[in-house]
Amino acid sequence: MSLITPKYIPIHIISQKNVQHEWSDWDPYEKIHLPNEGTMTVLSKVSNRGVTAFAIGCAEWVVYRFRKLSSDKTPYDFLESCWVLVMGNEYVQPEGMEESEWKGPIRGAIDLALLTIVNTWNVSEYGSAEQEGGFAAQIALLVLQDKSLFLDWQEKVLQRLIKYYPRDEEAPDGPPVPREVLYPSVDLETVQSDQLIKAFLSKVDYKSNPFLKDIEPAGFTDSA
């Protein structure tokens, strides 16, 4: 696993060992609130790759919230493959994980967060995926005990996405998106996105990632 832990998530604060949220394996959706209208309004004005990047970010909050309670590295490999996708390599086709192995309030929530990334990208093929992106945020809010930290991050990131990756109906996917769009502290005015993407992709070990092992590197790589 070569995915670097995101600095925008206060893992030492959110990764408590106690679990307070309710969960239903029969119908996990019944425990999750409907997407926020304001969030969806903003996401409707963001490129498809931008909305998918937001869904990945929300899933990262979920995965890292359970870092002390789940040692399985599969979610991190999955997240990395999704970043490779939004950074321009559309040979990556994430399909989710084996649902039967991902049950309960911890693994079930992780699985749903990752599946929502897939849904977001797939739905964007037919139009804006703001509803799926908004739902991704609600999964994070379900599992986080201190929701204010996520909400503060979300507000800042939504403004960054609409500024740097606005939706163009002539080219709705938009350009490749660097992970740093989710880092409110990174000034994207002073650094080139392609350099950020190239730096990320240069660290990806495709052969050790089960979701990338059959994928040829593409995009902003040293060999490009």
CSV table of C-alpha atoms in Angstrom, one decimal:
chain,number,residue,atom,x,y,z
A,1,MET,CA,0.0,0.0,0.0
A,2,SER,CA,1.5,3.3,-1.1
A,3,LEU,CA,-1.4,5.6,-0.2
A,4,ILE,CA,-0.2,8.5,2.0
A,5,THR,CA,-2.3,9.3,5.0
A,6,PRO,CA,-4.2,12.6,4.2
A,7,LYS,CA,-3.1,15.5,6.4
A,8,TYR,CA,-6.6,17.1,6.2
A,9,ILE,CA,-8.1,14.4,8.4
A,10,PRO,CA,-7.5,14.8,12.1
A,11,ILE,CA,-7.1,11.0,12.6
A,12,HIS,CA,-6.0,11.3,16.2
A,13,ILE,CA,-9.3,13.0,17.0
A,14,ILE,CA,-11.8,11.0,15.0
A,15,SER,CA,-10.5,7.4,15.3
A,16,GLN,CA,-12.1,6.5,18.6
A,17,LYS,CA,-12.4,2.9,19.5
A,18,ASN,CA,-16.0,3.2,20.6
A,19,VAL,CA,-18.8,3.0,18.0
A,20,GLN,CA,-22.0,4.9,18.6
A,21,HIS,CA,-23.8,5.0,15.2
A,22,GLU,CA,-26.7,2.6,14.4
A,23,TRP,CA,-26.3,0.2,11.5
A,24,SER,CA,-28.5,-2.2,9.6
A,25,ASP,CA,-26.9,-4.8,7.3
A,26,TRP,CA,-30.4,-5.5,5.9
A,27,ASP,CA,-30.9,-1.9,4.8
A,28,PRO,CA,-27.9,0.3,5.6
A,29,TYR,CA,-29.5,3.2,3.8
A,30,GLU,CA,-32.3,3.5,6.3
A,31,LYS,CA,-29.8,4.8,8.9
A,32,ILE,CA,-28.4,7.5,6.7
A,33,HIS,CA,-30.0,11.0,6.2
A,34,LEU,CA,-30.9,12.2,2.7
A,35,PRO,CA,-28.2,14.3,1.0
A,36,ASN,CA,-28.1,18.0,2.0
A,37,GLU,CA,-29.7,20.2,-0.7
A,38,GLY,CA,-27.1,22.9,-0.3
A,39,THR,CA,-24.3,20.3,-0.8
A,40,MET,CA,-26.0,18.9,-3.9
A,41,THR,CA,-26.5,22.4,-5.3
A,42,VAL,CA,-22.8,23.1,-5.2
A,43,LEU,CA,-21.8,19.7,-6.5
A,44,SER,CA,-24.1,20.1,-9.5
A,45,LYS,CA,-21.8,22.9,-10.6
A,46,VAL,CA,-18.6,20.8,-10.2
A,47,SER,CA,-17.0,18.6,-12.9
A,48,ASN,CA,-17.6,14.8,-12.8
A,49,ARG,CA,-14.0,14.2,-11.7
A,50,GLY,CA,-14.4,16.9,-9.0
A,51,VAL,CA,-17.6,15.3,-7.6
A,52,THR,CA,-15.9,11.9,-7.6
A,53,ALA,CA,-12.9,13.4,-5.8
A,54,PHE,CA,-15.3,14.7,-3.2
A,55,ALA,CA,-16.8,11.3,-2.8
A,56,ILE,CA,-13.4,9.8,-2.4
A,57,GLY,CA,-12.6,12.4,0.3
A,58,CYS,CA,-15.8,11.6,2.2
A,59,ALA,CA,-14.8,7.9,2.0
A,60,GLU,CA,-11.4,8.7,3.4
A,61,TRP,CA,-13.0,10.2,6.4
A,62,VAL,CA,-14.9,7.0,7.0
A,63,VAL,CA,-12.0,4.7,6.4
A,64,TYR,CA,-9.6,6.6,8.6
A,65,ARG,CA,-12.2,7.1,11.3
A,66,PHE,CA,-12.0,3.3,11.8
A,67,ARG,CA,-8.3,3.0,11.5
A,68,LYS,CA,-7.9,1.7,15.1
A,69,LEU,CA,-10.7,-0.8,14.6
A,70,SER,CA,-9.9,-2.3,11.2
A,71,SER,CA,-6.4,-3.4,10.1
A,72,ASP,CA,-7.6,-4.5,6.6
A,73,LYS,CA,-5.6,-2.6,4.0
A,74,THR,CA,-8.1,-3.4,1.2
A,75,PRO,CA,-10.0,0.0,1.6
A,76,TYR,CA,-6.7,1.9,1.3
A,77,ASP,CA,-5.8,0.1,-1.9
A,78,PHE,CA,-9.3,0.8,-3.2
A,79,LEU,CA,-9.0,4.5,-2.4
A,80,GLU,CA,-5.7,4.7,-4.2
A,81,SER,CA,-7.2,3.1,-7.3
A,82,CYS,CA,-10.0,5.7,-7.3
A,83,TRP,CA,-7.5,8.5,-7.1
A,84,VAL,CA,-5.6,7.0,-10.1
A,85,LEU,CA,-9.0,7.1,-11.9
A,86,VAL,CA,-9.8,10.8,-11.2
A,87,MET,CA,-6.2,11.7,-12.0
A,88,GLY,CA,-6.9,10.7,-15.6
A,89,ASN,CA,-6.4,6.9,-16.0
A,90,GLU,CA,-9.8,5.7,-17.1
A,91,TYR,CA,-8.6,2.2,-17.6
A,92,VAL,CA,-9.3,1.9,-13.8
A,93,GLN,CA,-12.8,0.5,-13.4
A,94,PRO,CA,-13.5,0.0,-9.6
A,95,GLU,CA,-16.4,-2.3,-8.9
A,96,GLY,CA,-16.6,-2.3,-5.2
A,97,MET,CA,-15.7,-5.2,-2.8
A,98,GLU,CA,-17.2,-8.5,-1.9
A,99,GLU,CA,-20.3,-7.4,0.0
A,100,SER,CA,-20.6,-10.6,2.0
A,101,GLU,CA,-17.3,-9.9,3.7
A,102,TRP,CA,-18.1,-6.4,4.6
A,103,LYS,CA,-20.9,-6.4,7.2
A,104,GLY,CA,-21.6,-4.6,10.5
A,105,PRO,CA,-21.3,-1.0,11.7
A,106,ILE,CA,-17.5,-0.8,10.8
A,107,ARG,CA,-16.9,-2.9,7.7
A,108,GLY,CA,-20.4,-2.3,6.4
A,109,ALA,CA,-20.0,1.5,6.6
A,110,ILE,CA,-16.6,1.3,5.0
A,111,ASP,CA,-18.0,-0.8,2.2
A,112,LEU,CA,-20.9,1.6,1.6
A,113,ALA,CA,-18.6,4.6,1.5
A,114,LEU,CA,-16.4,2.9,-1.1
A,115,LEU,CA,-19.3,1.7,-3.1
A,116,THR,CA,-20.6,5.3,-3.2
A,117,ILE,CA,-17.5,6.4,-5.0
A,118,VAL,CA,-18.2,3.8,-7.7
A,119,ASN,CA,-21.8,4.9,-7.9
A,120,THR,CA,-20.7,8.5,-8.2
A,121,TRP,CA,-18.4,7.9,-11.1
A,122,ASN,CA,-20.8,5.5,-12.9
A,123,VAL,CA,-23.8,7.9,-12.6
A,124,SER,CA,-21.7,10.8,-13.9
A,125,GLU,CA,-21.6,9.0,-17.3
A,126,TYR,CA,-25.2,10.1,-17.7
A,127,GLY,CA,-25.2,13.5,-16.0
A,128,SER,CA,-24.2,15.2,-12.8
A,129,ALA,CA,-23.8,12.9,-9.8
A,130,GLU,CA,-24.5,15.5,-7.1
A,131,GLN,CA,-26.9,13.2,-5.3
A,132,GLU,CA,-24.4,10.4,-5.0
A,133,GLY,CA,-21.7,12.9,-3.9
A,134,GLY,CA,-24.1,14.4,-1.3
A,135,PHE,CA,-24.9,10.9,-0.1
A,136,ALA,CA,-21.1,10.2,0.4
A,137,ALA,CA,-21.0,13.1,2.9
A,138,GLN,CA,-24.0,11.7,4.8
A,139,ILE,CA,-22.1,8.4,5.3
A,140,ALA,CA,-19.2,10.3,6.9
A,141,LEU,CA,-21.6,12.2,9.1
A,142,LEU,CA,-23.2,9.0,10.3
A,143,VAL,CA,-20.0,7.5,11.6
A,144,LEU,CA,-18.2,10.6,12.9
A,145,GLN,CA,-18.9,11.5,16.5
A,146,ASP,CA,-17.6,15.1,16.2
A,147,LYS,CA,-19.3,16.1,13.0
A,148,SER,CA,-18.1,19.7,13.1
A,149,LEU,CA,-14.6,18.8,11.9
A,150,PHE,CA,-16.0,17.2,8.8
A,151,LEU,CA,-18.5,20.0,8.1
A,152,ASP,CA,-15.8,22.6,8.4
A,153,TRP,CA,-13.7,20.6,5.9
A,154,GLN,CA,-16.6,20.1,3.6
A,155,GLU,CA,-17.5,23.8,3.4
A,156,LYS,CA,-14.0,24.7,2.4
A,157,VAL,CA,-13.5,21.9,0.0
A,158,LEU,CA,-16.8,22.5,-1.8
A,159,GLN,CA,-15.7,26.1,-2.5
A,160,ARG,CA,-12.4,24.9,-3.8
A,161,LEU,CA,-14.0,22.4,-6.1
A,162,ILE,CA,-16.5,24.9,-7.6
A,163,LYS,CA,-13.6,27.4,-8.1
A,164,TYR,CA,-11.0,25.1,-9.6
A,165,TYR,CA,-13.1,22.4,-11.2
A,166,PRO,CA,-16.3,24.0,-12.4
A,167,ARG,CA,-18.7,22.0,-14.5
A,168,ASP,CA,-18.6,22.5,-18.3
A,169,GLU,CA,-21.5,20.7,-20.0
A,170,GLU,CA,-19.4,20.5,-23.2
A,171,ALA,CA,-16.8,18.5,-21.3
A,172,PRO,CA,-18.5,17.4,-18.0
A,173,ASP,CA,-15.7,15.1,-16.8
A,174,GLY,CA,-13.3,18.0,-16.6
A,175,PRO,CA,-9.5,17.8,-16.2
A,176,PRO,CA,-7.7,15.3,-13.9
A,177,VAL,CA,-8.0,16.3,-10.2
A,178,PRO,CA,-5.2,16.2,-7.7
A,179,ARG,CA,-5.7,14.9,-4.2
A,180,GLU,CA,-4.6,18.3,-2.9
A,181,VAL,CA,-8.0,19.8,-3.9
A,182,LEU,CA,-9.2,18.2,-0.6
A,183,TYR,CA,-6.4,20.0,1.4
A,184,PRO,CA,-7.8,23.4,2.4
A,185,SER,CA,-4.3,24.4,3.5
A,186,VAL,CA,-2.8,23.9,0.0
A,187,ASP,CA,-2.9,27.0,-2.2
A,188,LEU,CA,-3.7,25.7,-5.6
A,189,GLU,CA,-2.9,29.1,-7.1
A,190,THR,CA,0.8,28.6,-6.4
A,191,VAL,CA,1.3,25.0,-7.6
A,192,GLN,CA,0.5,23.3,-10.9
A,193,SER,CA,-2.1,20.5,-10.7
A,194,ASP,CA,-0.2,18.4,-13.2
A,195,GLN,CA,2.8,18.4,-11.0
A,196,LEU,CA,0.8,17.3,-8.0
A,197,ILE,CA,-0.8,14.5,-10.0
A,198,LYS,CA,2.6,13.4,-11.3
A,199,ALA,CA,4.0,13.3,-7.8
A,200,PHE,CA,1.1,11.2,-6.6
A,201,LEU,CA,1.3,8.7,-9.5
A,202,SER,CA,5.0,8.3,-9.2
A,203,LYS,CA,4.5,6.7,-5.8
A,204,VAL,CA,1.8,4.3,-6.9
A,205,ASP,CA,2.9,0.6,-6.8
A,206,TYR,CA,0.5,-0.8,-9.4
A,207,LYS,CA,1.7,-4.4,-9.0
A,208,SER,CA,1.1,-4.5,-5.2
A,209,ASN,CA,-2.4,-3.0,-5.4
A,210,PRO,CA,-5.0,-5.7,-6.3
A,211,PHE,CA,-7.3,-3.0,-7.9
A,212,LEU,CA,-4.4,-1.8,-10.1
A,213,LYS,CA,-2.3,-4.8,-10.9
A,214,ASP,CA,-3.7,-5.2,-14.4
A,215,ILE,CA,-3.7,-1.5,-15.2
A,216,GLU,CA,-1.0,0.2,-17.2
A,217,PRO,CA,0.2,3.5,-15.8
A,218,ALA,CA,-1.1,6.4,-17.8
A,219,GLY,CA,-1.4,10.2,-17.5
A,220,PHE,CA,1.1,12.3,-15.7
A,221,THR,CA,3.9,9.8,-15.1
A,222,ASP,CA,7.6,10.0,-15.6
A,223,SER,CA,7.3,7.9,-18.7
A,224,ALA,CA,4.6,10.1,-20.2
